[in-house]
Structure formats: C-alpha cells, structure tokens
C-alpha cells in the first residue's frame, strides 16, 4: 500500500453534523487550523432528515388540523390538504434539494478546511481519510452521530422499507402506512401523514407509546393520534415482514397481521462505533455509545460530541456539548502554548498570534444533564424536563407530585385543548426534579419548568410568583399548589 499523504493540523473533527459542525466552525473562528471531515452532508441529520424538515411537515399538518377546527368555533372552512407544497418547501427551503454547499461554505468561510469522505482513527492523534492522514497537534473530536436501528426481523432487509430518510424525502404520499415504533419520531410522522389523509397504523412493542415519558403523556398522545384517525396497537412484537411488490405485511408474535402500502421503521438509532478505529487509540469499539467524561473527553486528546455519546439524541444536547468541547479544546491549547512559552521553545502550535481572539476566559463548564428538556412535537405537544415520577422514585427521592389539567385553566378552557402540567418535586430539598407540560404550546410552556429544575428554584418561590392571565402556563401555578 502506498504511503499516505500526511497533513499536520491543530484539530480534526470527524463528522460534521450538528455537534461537529459547531465545534469545527468555532475552533476555526478561534484561529486554529481545523480539518472537518464529513461523508454525507454538512449539518447532519437535523437539517436534512430530522428536526427541521419534520417540523416543516408538522407546521403544515397543524395548519390543516386548525383549519378543520373552524367548524367548531367559526363557521365553515373547506380544507383540501395537498402534500406538494410541503415536499417543495422541504426540498427548496430546508435542504436545498439535499445539497450542503451553503453549509460547506459557512465552514470554510470561518477558515476551516473541509474534506468530503469517510474517516477513522489511525492511531493516537491521527485520522485517516482514503490516502490522507491528518495528524492533529491538539485534538480529535468525534461527532459521527447515529444511524437508524433496523431490527433484524426475518424478511425485512429484502423489502423497500422506509427509515426517517425516505419519510422526509417523500414526494407522493402512500394510501396507507405502518409505523413500526411508537417513540417521538414515529408519533410525529404518524400524525402528520394521517392529517394528510394517509391511513396510518402505529405498532409499538411496549404497553404504551412514548414509553420513556410519563404515562399520562402517553395517554394524551395516543388519544390525540386516534382522534386524527391513527390506529395504535401496543404490545405488538413484530416477527416477520413481507413485501409482495405492492404492499407490506407485518406479522406479530401471536399471529396478528398488519398490512399497508408502506412501512416506516423508527425503532431507535445506533452509533456505529466499530467503524471509527477506536481500537487504534485503546478505546473499546464495542461500547453501545461513546463514553465521555463531563468535559466530553474520551481519552487523552480525543473528545466526543452529540448523539454518539448517548446522553440524549437531541440537537440541543449536541449544541450544549459542543460549547463544552470548544471551551475544553481551547483551554487545552492555551495550556500547551503556555507550557511551550515557559520552556522558552518557539511556539510549536503555529505562533502566539493564534491565541488571540480565542475567548478563553478560563474555567471550562462541565456537562450537567439534570435539566435535560425534550419535546415531542405532536399536537398537543409533549414537553418534559428532568426526571419522570417513576425515575425519581427509583432514585429514592422523597417524591411529591402536583398535577393540573389544562382544561381547568381559563386559557385551556377557552382553547378547548387537551393537556396537563405534572410536577415531580423532591420534598426533602423543596425543589422540582422533573416536570411535564402537555398542551397546544407544551414545548414553549416547558421553558419555565426547565429554569425551575435547572436553577433549583425553591418551591416556596414558585408558589409566590406572578403567572400571567390567561396563559397556558398558569397551569404551572395550579400544579405547584397541588404538590402534596
Ligand atoms: C426525524 C427526526 C426528527 C428529529 N427531530 C428533532 C427535534 O425536533 N429536536 C431535536 O433536538 N432533535 C431532533 N432530532 C435529533 C437530531 O437530529 C440529532 O440529535 C442531531 O442531528 C445529532 O447531531 P450529531 O451531530 O450528534 O449527529 P448527526 O446529525 O447524525 O451528524 C453526524 C454526521 O457524521 C457523519 N459521519 C458519520 N460517520 C462518519 C465518518 N466515519 N466519516 C465522516 N463522516 C461521518 C454523518 O454523515 C453525519 O452527517 C430528530 C431526528 C430525527 C431522525
């Protein structure tokens, strides 16, 4: 094999999804020489097949649903949904027809060097992409994300099933759709497609949809989807999938069969750590997720960021972690340079001028996931932060629970929207450790609850504050009073 071309840089970022792009761009802006490597599209899953296009779909589907509510409040409206404008908006506004030229230029405009290709670690401080090896003076950041997990069901691999990618790229809707997986992504897409007239069936292996959230959230979400015509089947253990050229048939343990024109598999996501050459740096490639410490360090000179760390598959987690990585890498560089200067050596890292403008004020923040917010953007939205009641009890916390139904608040009654606020408090410390906010603006109402959990605002202060009337968030005040 020919000797690889060797390229020396300060930092190599492998995978330019949400987390990697943020790290690479900010380190380049700080004056470091940064190589960013991406094999698909710069920006990753979120802008092309995740958050942004799915929320465009939801915006459209909610407009359809709201127009259908005219009959309840304001006379008549003739609603004839059409998928074409939705697909066009996703193609033209969200994804530039799945082209990342703008994102690449954004990165190179900050001074970064972009490499399109698939990379892997090649020993300490080295990342190989084809016949080039990048040698990192200061560090390597891994941000390679996750890919859809497709269960090893007999028959499935040979069928033209969809993952989120095909569901987001769809130009013409099928007549019917099976959604395998009743998590956040499955429910969001199921409701969208149902509102555009697709006959949707959600198949969930556990006893309830949104199984990681409060049981009350699962109930509201299931009721809302059923009201949109979605069929929901729980405790369905898929056994086999067949496709006869026109339709899918999914057979479940016990013999039940489900048939539809399309099958969407949304059964979770996996980090493929075995592809990253981790063994060449002494890190276990057999882990499910990449273990990192609270400064996102994997090993000496290696950081991890985003979904692959398993701390929560959310864009806001990737961005939060990216800020920590940037601070820690810059701190590392500053110390290395200070050491080099102190020893009287000429700067080994590209000259003292490069430290200017790095914005290092000392003190790297440590990751803290106690107040991790998450929102399922169904209608109504399911927002949650911190621990569920069950998680809090399992941790031995002296739990107090307060609940208020949205329709008992003035705004909820006016709106005729379903939802609730549920608070989980640590009675011994007098603070919230978790909360759920479900309603037409559940994700927005959540923000106050995130502050309360994050800042450990004493319950006594939450009891004696002023909540604007008549807002959805006044349900928080009632739930605080309900804590017992
Ligand atoms: C349908 C859907 C809806 C979602 N909605 C939301 C939402 O509303 N809110 C939210 O917060 N999150 C949402 N998410 C999750 C969000 O998209 C992810 O949390 C986010 O994209 C994670 O960013 P990341 O940088 O960790 O990884 P990714 O975005 O997955 O990026 C990783 C990148 O690394 C590249 N890569 C992998 N291996 C290599 C290699 N060896 N060499 C070079 N490049 C490589 C990949 O091509 C990819 O571009 C959604 C996800 C989906 C699928």
Short mmCIF file of C-alpha atoms and ligand atoms in Angstrom, two decimals:
data_model
loop_
_atom_site.label_atom_id
_atom_site.label_comp_id
_atom_site.label_asym_id
_atom_site.label_seq_id
_atom_site.Cartn_x
_atom_site.Cartn_y
_atom_site.Cartn_z
CA UNK A 1 0.00 0.00 0.00
CA UNK A 2 1.31 3.45 -0.92
CA UNK A 3 2.39 5.73 1.91
CA UNK A 4 -0.44 8.10 2.84
CA UNK A 5 -0.11 11.84 2.39
CA UNK A 6 0.48 13.36 5.83
CA UNK A 7 -1.19 16.65 6.75
CA UNK A 8 -0.50 18.43 10.05
CA UNK A 9 -3.28 20.47 11.62
CA UNK A 10 -4.34 21.65 15.08
CA UNK A 11 -7.68 19.84 15.34
CA UNK A 12 -9.52 17.20 13.32
CA UNK A 13 -13.31 16.98 13.60
CA UNK A 14 -14.77 13.73 12.30
CA UNK A 15 -18.44 14.02 11.34
CA UNK A 16 -19.90 17.47 10.69
CA UNK A 17 -23.43 17.02 11.98
CA UNK A 18 -24.95 19.47 14.41
CA UNK A 19 -22.26 18.92 17.05
CA UNK A 20 -19.23 18.52 14.80
CA UNK A 21 -20.07 21.49 12.59
CA UNK A 22 -20.46 23.73 15.62
CA UNK A 23 -17.17 22.60 17.17
CA UNK A 24 -15.22 22.78 13.91
CA UNK A 25 -16.59 26.21 12.98
CA UNK A 26 -15.96 27.76 16.37
CA UNK A 27 -12.45 26.37 16.67
CA UNK A 28 -11.65 27.63 13.17
CA UNK A 29 -13.05 31.05 14.08
CA UNK A 30 -10.79 30.99 17.14
CA UNK A 31 -7.80 30.80 14.84
CA UNK A 32 -6.91 27.10 14.99
CA UNK A 33 -6.20 25.12 11.84
CA UNK A 34 -9.17 22.77 11.69
CA UNK A 35 -10.00 19.97 9.30
CA UNK A 36 -13.66 18.94 9.21
CA UNK A 37 -14.47 15.59 7.65
CA UNK A 38 -17.99 14.66 6.52
CA UNK A 39 -19.08 11.76 4.37
CA UNK A 40 -22.63 12.88 3.67
CA UNK A 41 -23.97 16.40 4.20
CA UNK A 42 -22.52 19.09 6.47
CA UNK A 43 -25.14 19.79 9.12
CA UNK A 44 -26.02 16.13 9.58
CA UNK A 45 -29.39 14.58 10.30
CA UNK A 46 -31.17 17.59 11.80
CA UNK A 47 -31.42 19.92 8.76
CA UNK A 48 -31.76 17.25 6.06
CA UNK A 49 -33.72 14.32 7.53
CA UNK A 50 -34.58 15.30 11.09
CA UNK A 51 -35.71 18.24 13.15
CA UNK A 52 -36.14 20.93 10.51
CA UNK A 53 -37.97 19.13 7.71
CA UNK A 54 -40.08 17.16 10.19
CA UNK A 55 -41.11 20.39 11.89
CA UNK A 56 -41.98 21.86 8.48
CA UNK A 57 -44.25 18.88 7.96
CA UNK A 58 -45.76 19.41 11.41
CA UNK A 59 -46.33 23.11 10.71
CA UNK A 60 -48.27 22.15 7.59
CA UNK A 61 -50.21 19.35 9.26
CA UNK A 62 -51.14 21.60 12.19
CA UNK A 63 -52.42 24.23 9.75
CA UNK A 64 -54.65 21.57 8.22
CA UNK A 65 -55.89 20.48 11.65
CA UNK A 66 -56.50 24.04 12.79
CA UNK A 67 -58.48 24.79 9.63
CA UNK A 68 -60.61 21.74 10.35
CA UNK A 69 -61.36 23.22 13.78
CA UNK A 70 -63.03 26.20 12.16
CA UNK A 71 -66.25 24.19 12.19
CA UNK A 72 -66.06 24.07 16.00
CA UNK A 73 -65.52 27.79 16.51
CA UNK A 74 -66.20 29.89 13.46
CA UNK A 75 -68.47 28.50 10.77
CA UNK A 76 -67.17 26.59 7.79
CA UNK A 77 -63.85 26.02 6.06
CA UNK A 78 -63.22 23.83 3.08
CA UNK A 79 -59.89 22.05 3.69
CA UNK A 80 -58.25 20.05 0.93
CA UNK A 81 -54.72 19.16 2.03
CA UNK A 82 -52.06 18.81 -0.63
CA UNK A 83 -48.64 17.33 0.07
CA UNK A 84 -46.94 19.01 -2.91
CA UNK A 85 -46.28 22.36 -1.16
CA UNK A 86 -44.91 20.55 1.88
CA UNK A 87 -42.49 18.47 -0.19
CA UNK A 88 -41.50 21.57 -2.16
CA UNK A 89 -40.78 23.59 0.98
CA UNK A 90 -38.63 20.79 2.40
CA UNK A 91 -36.76 20.40 -0.87
CA UNK A 92 -36.25 24.11 -1.54
CA UNK A 93 -36.15 25.83 1.85
CA UNK A 94 -34.95 23.22 4.33
CA UNK A 95 -32.50 21.13 2.36
CA UNK A 96 -31.54 22.91 -0.90
CA UNK A 97 -32.50 19.63 -2.56
CA UNK A 98 -30.22 17.80 -0.10
CA UNK A 99 -27.23 19.90 -1.09
CA UNK A 100 -24.83 21.22 1.58
CA UNK A 101 -22.89 23.79 -0.48
CA UNK A 102 -24.04 26.64 1.76
CA UNK A 103 -23.03 24.76 4.91
CA UNK A 104 -19.63 23.84 3.48
CA UNK A 105 -19.01 27.46 2.53
CA UNK A 106 -20.12 28.57 6.00
CA UNK A 107 -17.40 26.36 7.47
CA UNK A 108 -14.65 27.23 5.01
CA UNK A 109 -15.64 30.90 5.38
CA UNK A 110 -14.63 30.61 9.01
CA UNK A 111 -11.22 29.37 7.96
CA UNK A 112 -11.84 25.62 8.25
CA UNK A 113 -10.57 23.06 5.75
CA UNK A 114 -13.31 20.75 4.50
CA UNK A 115 -12.75 17.14 3.42
CA UNK A 116 -15.55 15.04 1.99
CA UNK A 117 -15.07 11.42 2.87
CA UNK A 118 -15.32 8.69 5.44
CA UNK A 119 -12.71 8.89 8.16
CA UNK A 120 -11.48 6.76 11.03
CA UNK A 121 -8.86 6.99 13.75
CA UNK A 122 -5.48 5.65 12.68
CA UNK A 123 -3.54 5.63 15.93
CA UNK A 124 -3.04 8.39 18.51
CA UNK A 125 -3.52 11.86 17.05
CA UNK A 126 -4.22 10.54 13.55
CA UNK A 127 -7.34 10.36 11.37
CA UNK A 128 -7.25 8.64 8.04
CA UNK A 129 -9.48 9.53 5.07
CA UNK A 130 -8.66 7.48 1.99
CA UNK A 131 -4.99 8.03 1.20
CA UNK A 132 -4.58 11.01 3.50
CA UNK A 133 -3.71 11.02 7.18
CA UNK A 134 -4.43 14.14 9.23
CA UNK A 135 -2.15 14.50 12.25
CA UNK A 136 -3.77 16.56 14.98
CA UNK A 137 -1.44 18.62 17.16
CA UNK A 138 -4.11 19.35 19.75
CA UNK A 139 -7.04 17.06 19.43
CA UNK A 140 -9.58 14.98 17.58
CA UNK A 141 -13.31 15.47 18.02
CA UNK A 142 -15.66 12.62 17.15
CA UNK A 143 -19.18 13.69 16.15
CA UNK A 144 -20.32 10.89 13.89
CA UNK A 145 -23.87 10.68 15.23
CA UNK A 146 -26.16 7.72 14.86
CA UNK A 147 -27.98 5.86 12.12
CA UNK A 148 -31.47 4.32 12.24
CA UNK A 149 -31.60 1.00 14.04
CA UNK A 150 -33.35 -1.55 11.87
CA UNK A 151 -34.33 -4.66 13.83
CA UNK A 152 -33.14 -7.98 12.41
CA UNK A 153 -36.66 -9.12 11.50
CA UNK A 154 -36.87 -12.02 9.07
CA UNK A 155 -37.81 -10.70 5.63
CA UNK A 156 -37.36 -7.01 6.46
CA UNK A 157 -33.94 -6.44 4.90
CA UNK A 158 -35.22 -7.52 1.46
CA UNK A 159 -38.12 -5.07 1.43
CA UNK A 160 -38.21 -1.39 0.38
CA UNK A 161 -38.97 -0.22 3.92
CA UNK A 162 -38.58 3.43 4.88
CA UNK A 163 -36.47 4.97 7.60
CA UNK A 164 -36.85 8.64 8.52
CA UNK A 165 -34.84 9.46 5.40
CA UNK A 166 -37.42 8.22 2.89
CA UNK A 167 -40.28 9.53 5.02
CA UNK A 168 -38.78 13.03 4.94
CA UNK A 169 -37.96 12.89 1.23
CA UNK A 170 -41.39 11.58 0.16
CA UNK A 171 -42.94 13.48 -2.75
CA UNK A 172 -46.18 11.50 -3.04
CA UNK A 173 -47.92 10.08 -0.03
CA UNK A 174 -48.94 6.44 0.11
CA UNK A 175 -52.53 5.44 0.79
CA UNK A 176 -51.56 3.58 3.93
CA UNK A 177 -48.57 3.35 6.24
CA UNK A 178 -47.39 1.09 9.06
CA UNK A 179 -45.18 2.90 11.56
CA UNK A 180 -43.04 0.43 13.48
CA UNK A 181 -42.11 2.23 16.70
CA UNK A 182 -44.23 4.49 18.89
CA UNK A 183 -41.49 6.86 20.07
CA UNK A 184 -41.30 10.60 19.44
CA UNK A 185 -40.25 10.38 15.78
CA UNK A 186 -42.83 7.70 14.97
CA UNK A 187 -45.68 9.62 16.56
CA UNK A 188 -44.77 12.96 14.99
CA UNK A 189 -44.63 11.48 11.50
CA UNK A 190 -47.72 9.30 12.05
CA UNK A 191 -49.83 12.33 12.97
CA UNK A 192 -48.52 14.38 10.05
CA UNK A 193 -49.29 11.71 7.47
CA UNK A 194 -52.70 10.95 8.99
CA UNK A 195 -53.67 14.60 8.76
CA UNK A 196 -52.84 14.46 5.06
CA UNK A 197 -55.19 11.52 4.57
CA UNK A 198 -52.87 8.54 4.91
CA UNK A 199 -54.33 5.56 6.74
CA UNK A 200 -51.72 5.14 9.49
CA UNK A 201 -51.19 2.31 11.98
CA UNK A 202 -48.60 2.68 14.75
CA UNK A 203 -47.16 -0.58 16.09
CA UNK A 204 -45.46 -0.37 19.47
CA UNK A 205 -43.73 -3.26 21.26
CA UNK A 206 -44.21 -1.96 24.80
CA UNK A 207 -47.50 -1.36 26.59
CA UNK A 208 -47.76 2.31 25.63
CA UNK A 209 -46.49 4.83 23.11
CA UNK A 210 -43.87 7.35 24.27
CA UNK A 211 -42.83 4.79 26.84
CA UNK A 212 -39.97 6.89 28.21
CA UNK A 213 -42.27 9.72 29.27
CA UNK A 214 -44.97 9.95 31.96
CA UNK A 215 -47.88 7.50 31.46
CA UNK A 216 -50.25 10.50 31.35
CA UNK A 217 -48.29 11.83 28.36
CA UNK A 218 -48.70 8.51 26.57
CA UNK A 219 -52.45 8.64 27.14
CA UNK A 220 -52.86 12.16 25.77
CA UNK A 221 -50.64 11.45 22.77
CA UNK A 222 -52.47 8.21 21.94
CA UNK A 223 -55.88 9.89 22.27
CA UNK A 224 -54.80 12.77 20.02
CA UNK A 225 -53.49 10.46 17.33
CA UNK A 226 -56.59 8.30 17.48
CA UNK A 227 -58.69 11.45 17.04
CA UNK A 228 -56.72 12.04 13.85
CA UNK A 229 -57.65 8.56 12.66
CA UNK A 230 -54.38 6.81 13.56
CA UNK A 231 -54.74 3.22 14.67
CA UNK A 232 -52.44 2.38 17.58
CA UNK A 233 -51.56 -1.18 18.50
CA UNK A 234 -49.38 -1.73 21.58
CA UNK A 235 -47.58 -4.87 22.77
CA UNK A 236 -47.01 -5.81 19.16
CA UNK A 237 -43.85 -7.88 18.84
CA UNK A 238 -43.01 -7.98 15.16
CA UNK A 239 -41.96 -11.41 13.97
CA UNK A 240 -41.66 -11.17 10.21
CA UNK A 241 -42.10 -8.73 7.33
CA UNK A 242 -43.05 -9.49 3.73
CA UNK A 243 -43.48 -7.31 0.68
CA UNK A 244 -45.33 -8.62 -2.37
CA UNK A 245 -44.36 -5.79 -4.70
CA UNK A 246 -47.37 -3.67 -3.73
CA UNK A 247 -47.92 -3.95 -0.01
CA UNK A 248 -46.14 -4.80 3.24
CA UNK A 249 -47.43 -7.39 5.64
CA UNK A 250 -46.03 -7.40 9.16
CA UNK A 251 -46.77 -10.48 11.23
CA UNK A 252 -46.61 -10.22 15.01
CA UNK A 253 -45.99 -12.83 17.67
CA UNK A 254 -49.42 -14.37 18.33
CA UNK A 255 -50.40 -14.27 14.67
CA UNK A 256 -51.83 -10.75 14.20
CA UNK A 257 -51.08 -9.31 10.76
CA UNK A 258 -50.87 -5.68 9.68
CA UNK A 259 -50.83 -4.61 6.04
CA UNK A 260 -50.12 -1.28 4.35
CA UNK A 261 -48.61 0.19 1.21
CA UNK A 262 -45.54 1.46 3.08
CA UNK A 263 -43.64 0.53 6.22
CA UNK A 264 -41.72 3.13 8.22
CA UNK A 265 -39.17 1.71 10.66
CA UNK A 266 -38.44 4.07 13.56
CA UNK A 267 -37.23 1.74 16.27
CA UNK A 268 -34.37 3.82 17.63
CA UNK A 269 -30.90 4.76 16.49
CA UNK A 270 -27.42 3.32 16.91
CA UNK A 271 -23.91 4.76 16.99
CA UNK A 272 -21.63 2.60 14.85
CA UNK A 273 -18.52 2.95 16.98
CA UNK A 274 -16.87 -0.12 15.45
CA UNK A 275 -16.29 1.91 12.24
CA UNK A 276 -14.24 4.63 13.93
CA UNK A 277 -10.91 2.89 14.54
CA UNK A 278 -11.26 3.33 18.30
CA UNK A 279 -9.15 0.24 18.93
CA UNK A 280 -6.16 2.09 17.41
CA UNK A 281 -6.25 4.51 20.35
CA UNK A 282 -7.06 1.98 23.06
CA UNK A 283 -10.79 2.78 23.33
CA UNK A 284 -13.33 -0.05 23.37
CA UNK A 285 -15.12 -0.09 19.98
CA UNK A 286 -17.74 -2.50 21.37
CA UNK A 287 -19.50 0.12 23.50
CA UNK A 288 -23.08 0.98 22.59
CA UNK A 289 -22.33 4.69 22.96
CA UNK A 290 -19.04 6.54 23.29
CA UNK A 291 -18.24 7.02 26.98
CA UNK A 292 -17.20 10.61 27.72
CA UNK A 293 -16.49 12.46 30.95
CA UNK A 294 -18.23 15.69 31.93
CA UNK A 295 -15.94 17.69 29.65
CA UNK A 296 -16.71 15.37 26.75
CA UNK A 297 -13.27 13.76 26.87
CA UNK A 298 -12.99 10.22 25.54
CA UNK A 299 -9.26 9.78 26.08
CA UNK A 300 -6.19 11.98 26.03
CA UNK A 301 -6.63 14.39 23.08
CA UNK A 302 -9.97 12.91 21.96
CA UNK A 303 -13.40 14.42 22.56
CA UNK A 304 -16.91 13.21 21.68
CA UNK A 305 -19.94 15.34 20.85
CA UNK A 306 -23.59 14.72 20.03
CA UNK A 307 -25.78 11.66 19.63
CA UNK A 308 -22.90 9.18 19.72
CA UNK A 309 -22.34 9.97 23.40
CA UNK A 310 -25.77 8.54 24.26
CA UNK A 311 -26.65 11.43 26.58
CA UNK A 312 -29.81 12.29 24.63
CA UNK A 313 -30.40 12.28 20.88
CA UNK A 314 -31.30 15.94 20.56
CA UNK A 315 -29.87 18.83 18.63
CA UNK A 316 -29.85 20.94 21.80
CA UNK A 317 -27.69 18.30 23.52
CA UNK A 318 -25.25 18.31 20.60
CA UNK A 319 -25.05 22.13 20.76
CA UNK A 320 -24.69 22.13 24.54
CA UNK A 321 -21.90 19.58 24.41
CA UNK A 322 -20.25 21.41 21.50
CA UNK A 323 -19.85 24.52 23.68
CA UNK A 324 -18.10 22.41 26.33
CA UNK A 325 -15.80 20.76 23.77
CA UNK A 326 -14.86 24.13 22.27
CA UNK A 327 -14.03 25.56 25.70
CA UNK A 328 -12.06 22.49 26.73
CA UNK A 329 -10.07 22.25 23.49
CA UNK A 330 -9.20 25.93 23.65
CA UNK A 331 -8.20 25.55 27.28
CA UNK A 332 -6.02 22.60 26.28
CA UNK A 333 -4.41 24.67 23.51
CA UNK A 334 -3.84 27.60 25.86
CA UNK A 335 -2.12 25.37 28.39
CA UNK A 336 0.02 23.72 25.69
CA UNK A 337 1.10 27.12 24.42
CA UNK A 338 1.77 28.44 27.88
CA UNK A 339 3.91 25.38 28.53
CA UNK A 340 5.79 25.84 25.26
CA UNK A 341 6.38 29.54 26.02
CA UNK A 342 7.51 28.80 29.56
CA UNK A 343 10.06 26.32 28.33
CA UNK A 344 11.40 29.00 26.00
CA UNK A 345 10.58 26.97 22.93
CA UNK A 346 9.28 28.65 19.83
CA UNK A 347 5.55 28.10 19.59
CA UNK A 348 5.02 24.55 18.43
CA UNK A 349 1.43 25.23 17.53
CA UNK A 350 1.56 27.91 14.93
CA UNK A 351 2.57 31.14 16.63
CA UNK A 352 1.40 33.15 19.61
CA UNK A 353 -0.89 35.26 17.43
CA UNK A 354 -3.21 32.27 17.15
CA UNK A 355 -4.19 32.50 20.79
CA UNK A 356 -5.66 35.94 20.19
CA UNK A 357 -9.41 36.06 19.97
CA UNK A 358 -9.93 32.57 21.33
CA UNK A 359 -12.21 33.95 24.01
CA UNK A 360 -10.77 31.69 26.68
CA UNK A 361 -11.64 33.22 30.00
CA UNK A 362 -10.60 30.13 31.95
CA UNK A 363 -13.00 27.67 33.56
CA UNK A 364 -14.43 25.01 31.30
CA UNK A 365 -18.13 24.28 32.00
CA UNK A 366 -18.93 20.70 33.00
CA UNK A 367 -21.82 18.80 31.43
CA UNK A 368 -24.91 18.56 33.63
CA UNK A 369 -27.97 16.76 32.28
CA UNK A 370 -30.29 17.17 35.29
CA UNK A 371 -32.48 19.61 33.41
CA UNK A 372 -32.46 17.92 30.00
CA UNK A 373 -35.54 19.14 28.12
CA UNK A 374 -37.28 17.12 25.42
CA UNK A 375 -40.30 17.86 23.28
CA UNK A 376 -42.40 15.56 21.15
CA UNK A 377 -43.96 17.87 18.58
CA UNK A 378 -47.27 16.12 18.26
CA UNK A 379 -50.44 18.18 18.61
CA UNK A 380 -50.75 18.61 21.57
CA UNK A 381 -47.03 18.95 22.25
CA UNK A 382 -45.47 16.79 24.93
CA UNK A 383 -42.73 18.69 26.75
CA UNK A 384 -40.72 17.20 29.60
CA UNK A 385 -37.63 18.01 31.64
CA UNK A 386 -35.59 16.10 34.17
CA UNK A 387 -36.93 13.01 35.89
CA UNK A 388 -40.31 11.35 35.48
CA UNK A 389 -42.17 10.42 38.65
CA UNK A 390 -41.07 6.82 38.27
CA UNK A 391 -37.41 7.70 37.71
CA UNK A 392 -37.47 9.95 40.78
CA UNK A 393 -38.96 7.17 42.93
CA UNK A 394 -36.41 4.66 41.61
CA UNK A 395 -33.67 7.03 42.77
CA UNK A 396 -35.07 7.01 46.28
CA UNK A 397 -36.17 10.62 46.18
CA UNK A 398 -38.92 11.61 48.61
CA UNK A 399 -41.32 12.42 45.76
CA UNK A 400 -44.19 14.90 45.74
CA UNK A 401 -46.39 15.13 42.65
CA UNK A 402 -48.59 18.02 41.56
CA UNK A 403 -50.88 17.89 38.54
CA UNK A 404 -53.24 20.32 36.86
CA UNK A 405 -55.36 19.67 33.81
CA UNK A 406 -55.19 22.27 31.09
CA UNK A 407 -58.96 22.47 30.68
CA UNK A 408 -59.26 23.60 34.29
CA UNK A 409 -57.23 26.72 33.39
CA UNK A 410 -59.02 29.63 31.74
CA UNK A 411 -56.85 29.53 28.63
CA UNK A 412 -57.19 25.76 28.25
CA UNK A 413 -60.96 26.01 28.67
CA UNK A 414 -61.18 28.79 26.06
CA UNK A 415 -58.92 26.89 23.68
CA UNK A 416 -60.60 23.53 24.21
CA UNK A 417 -57.18 21.94 24.15
CA UNK A 418 -56.18 18.75 25.88
CA UNK A 419 -53.16 18.69 28.17
CA UNK A 420 -51.78 18.98 31.67
CA UNK A 421 -48.84 20.04 33.77
CA UNK A 422 -47.26 17.48 36.06
CA UNK A 423 -44.56 18.39 38.55
CA UNK A 424 -42.21 16.00 40.31
CA UNK A 425 -40.65 17.52 43.41
CA UNK A 426 -38.02 16.41 45.87
CA UNK A 427 -39.91 17.05 49.12
CA UNK A 428 -36.75 16.98 51.23
CA UNK A 429 -34.98 19.66 49.22
CA UNK A 430 -38.13 21.61 48.25
CA UNK A 431 -37.25 21.78 44.54
CA UNK A 432 -38.53 20.33 41.28
CA UNK A 433 -36.53 17.43 39.83
CA UNK A 434 -38.79 16.92 36.82
CA UNK A 435 -41.83 18.25 35.04
CA UNK A 436 -44.09 17.57 32.09
CA UNK A 437 -46.06 20.12 30.15
CA UNK A 438 -48.56 18.84 27.61
CA UNK A 439 -50.75 21.14 25.57
CA UNK A 440 -51.10 23.23 22.41
CA UNK A 441 -47.87 25.03 23.39
CA UNK A 442 -46.47 22.35 25.69
CA UNK A 443 -42.93 22.77 24.38
CA UNK A 444 -42.99 26.52 25.00
CA UNK A 445 -44.61 26.31 28.44
CA UNK A 446 -41.80 23.93 29.31
CA UNK A 447 -39.21 26.71 29.36
CA UNK A 448 -40.25 28.00 32.78
CA UNK A 449 -40.12 24.47 34.15
CA UNK A 450 -36.65 23.93 32.69
CA UNK A 451 -35.44 27.03 34.54
CA UNK A 452 -37.04 25.76 37.75
CA UNK A 453 -35.34 22.34 37.50
CA UNK A 454 -32.04 23.71 36.23
CA UNK A 455 -31.70 26.51 38.79
CA UNK A 456 -33.36 24.50 41.61
CA UNK A 457 -35.78 27.33 42.26
CA UNK A 458 -37.28 26.74 45.74
CA UNK A 459 -40.93 25.65 45.62
CA UNK A 460 -41.75 28.49 48.00
CA UNK A 461 -40.65 30.94 45.31
CA UNK A 462 -42.65 29.16 42.60
CA UNK A 463 -45.71 29.39 44.88
CA UNK A 464 -45.30 33.13 45.30
CA UNK A 465 -44.67 34.45 41.83
CA UNK A 466 -46.99 36.05 39.29
CA UNK A 467 -48.22 33.97 36.34
CA UNK A 468 -49.80 35.99 33.50
CA UNK A 469 -53.54 35.57 32.97
CA UNK A 470 -54.92 33.83 30.96
CA UNK A 471 -51.95 31.83 29.67
CA UNK A 472 -51.42 28.10 29.32
CA UNK A 473 -48.51 28.40 31.73
CA UNK A 474 -50.84 29.38 34.57
CA UNK A 475 -51.44 25.63 34.84
CA UNK A 476 -47.97 25.54 36.44
CA UNK A 477 -49.25 27.65 39.34
CA UNK A 478 -52.17 25.27 39.92
CA UNK A 479 -49.85 22.26 39.75
CA UNK A 480 -47.48 23.87 42.27
CA UNK A 481 -50.43 24.33 44.62
CA UNK A 482 -51.38 20.70 44.05
CA UNK A 483 -48.00 19.40 45.26
CA UNK A 484 -48.69 17.32 48.31
C1 LIG B 1 -36.95 12.52 12.14
C2 LIG B 1 -36.10 13.17 13.20
C3 LIG B 1 -36.58 14.27 13.88
C4 LIG B 1 -35.81 14.87 14.86
N1 LIG B 1 -36.32 15.95 15.50
C5 LIG B 1 -35.61 16.55 16.47
C6 LIG B 1 -36.12 17.68 17.15
O1 LIG B 1 -37.24 18.14 16.90
N2 LIG B 1 -35.36 18.26 18.11
C7 LIG B 1 -34.12 17.78 18.43
O2 LIG B 1 -33.47 18.34 19.31
N3 LIG B 1 -33.60 16.71 17.79
C8 LIG B 1 -34.32 16.09 16.82
N4 LIG B 1 -33.79 15.02 16.16
C9 LIG B 1 -32.44 14.52 16.55
C10 LIG B 1 -31.32 15.34 15.90
O3 LIG B 1 -31.42 15.30 14.52
C11 LIG B 1 -29.97 14.77 16.36
O4 LIG B 1 -29.93 14.78 17.77
C12 LIG B 1 -28.80 15.58 15.83
O5 LIG B 1 -28.77 15.57 14.43
C13 LIG B 1 -27.50 14.97 16.37
O6 LIG B 1 -26.39 15.63 15.85
P1 LIG B 1 -24.98 14.90 15.78
O7 LIG B 1 -24.01 15.97 15.39
O8 LIG B 1 -24.72 14.15 17.01
O9 LIG B 1 -25.11 13.79 14.67
P2 LIG B 1 -25.65 13.80 13.18
O10 LIG B 1 -26.55 14.93 12.91
O11 LIG B 1 -26.19 12.42 12.96
O12 LIG B 1 -24.35 14.01 12.31
C14 LIG B 1 -23.31 13.09 12.29
C15 LIG B 1 -22.57 13.25 10.97
O13 LIG B 1 -21.40 12.45 10.96
C16 LIG B 1 -21.22 11.92 9.65
N5 LIG B 1 -20.37 10.73 9.74
C17 LIG B 1 -20.65 9.57 10.39
N6 LIG B 1 -19.61 8.74 10.33
C18 LIG B 1 -18.63 9.37 9.62
C19 LIG B 1 -17.33 9.02 9.22
N7 LIG B 1 -16.78 7.86 9.56
N8 LIG B 1 -16.63 9.91 8.48
C20 LIG B 1 -17.17 11.11 8.13
N9 LIG B 1 -18.40 11.49 8.49
C21 LIG B 1 -19.12 10.64 9.23
C22 LIG B 1 -22.63 11.62 9.19
O14 LIG B 1 -22.69 11.56 7.78
C23 LIG B 1 -23.41 12.79 9.78
O15 LIG B 1 -23.56 13.86 8.87
C24 LIG B 1 -34.53 14.37 15.17
C25 LIG B 1 -34.02 13.27 14.47
C26 LIG B 1 -34.80 12.67 13.51
C27 LIG B 1 -34.24 11.47 12.78
#
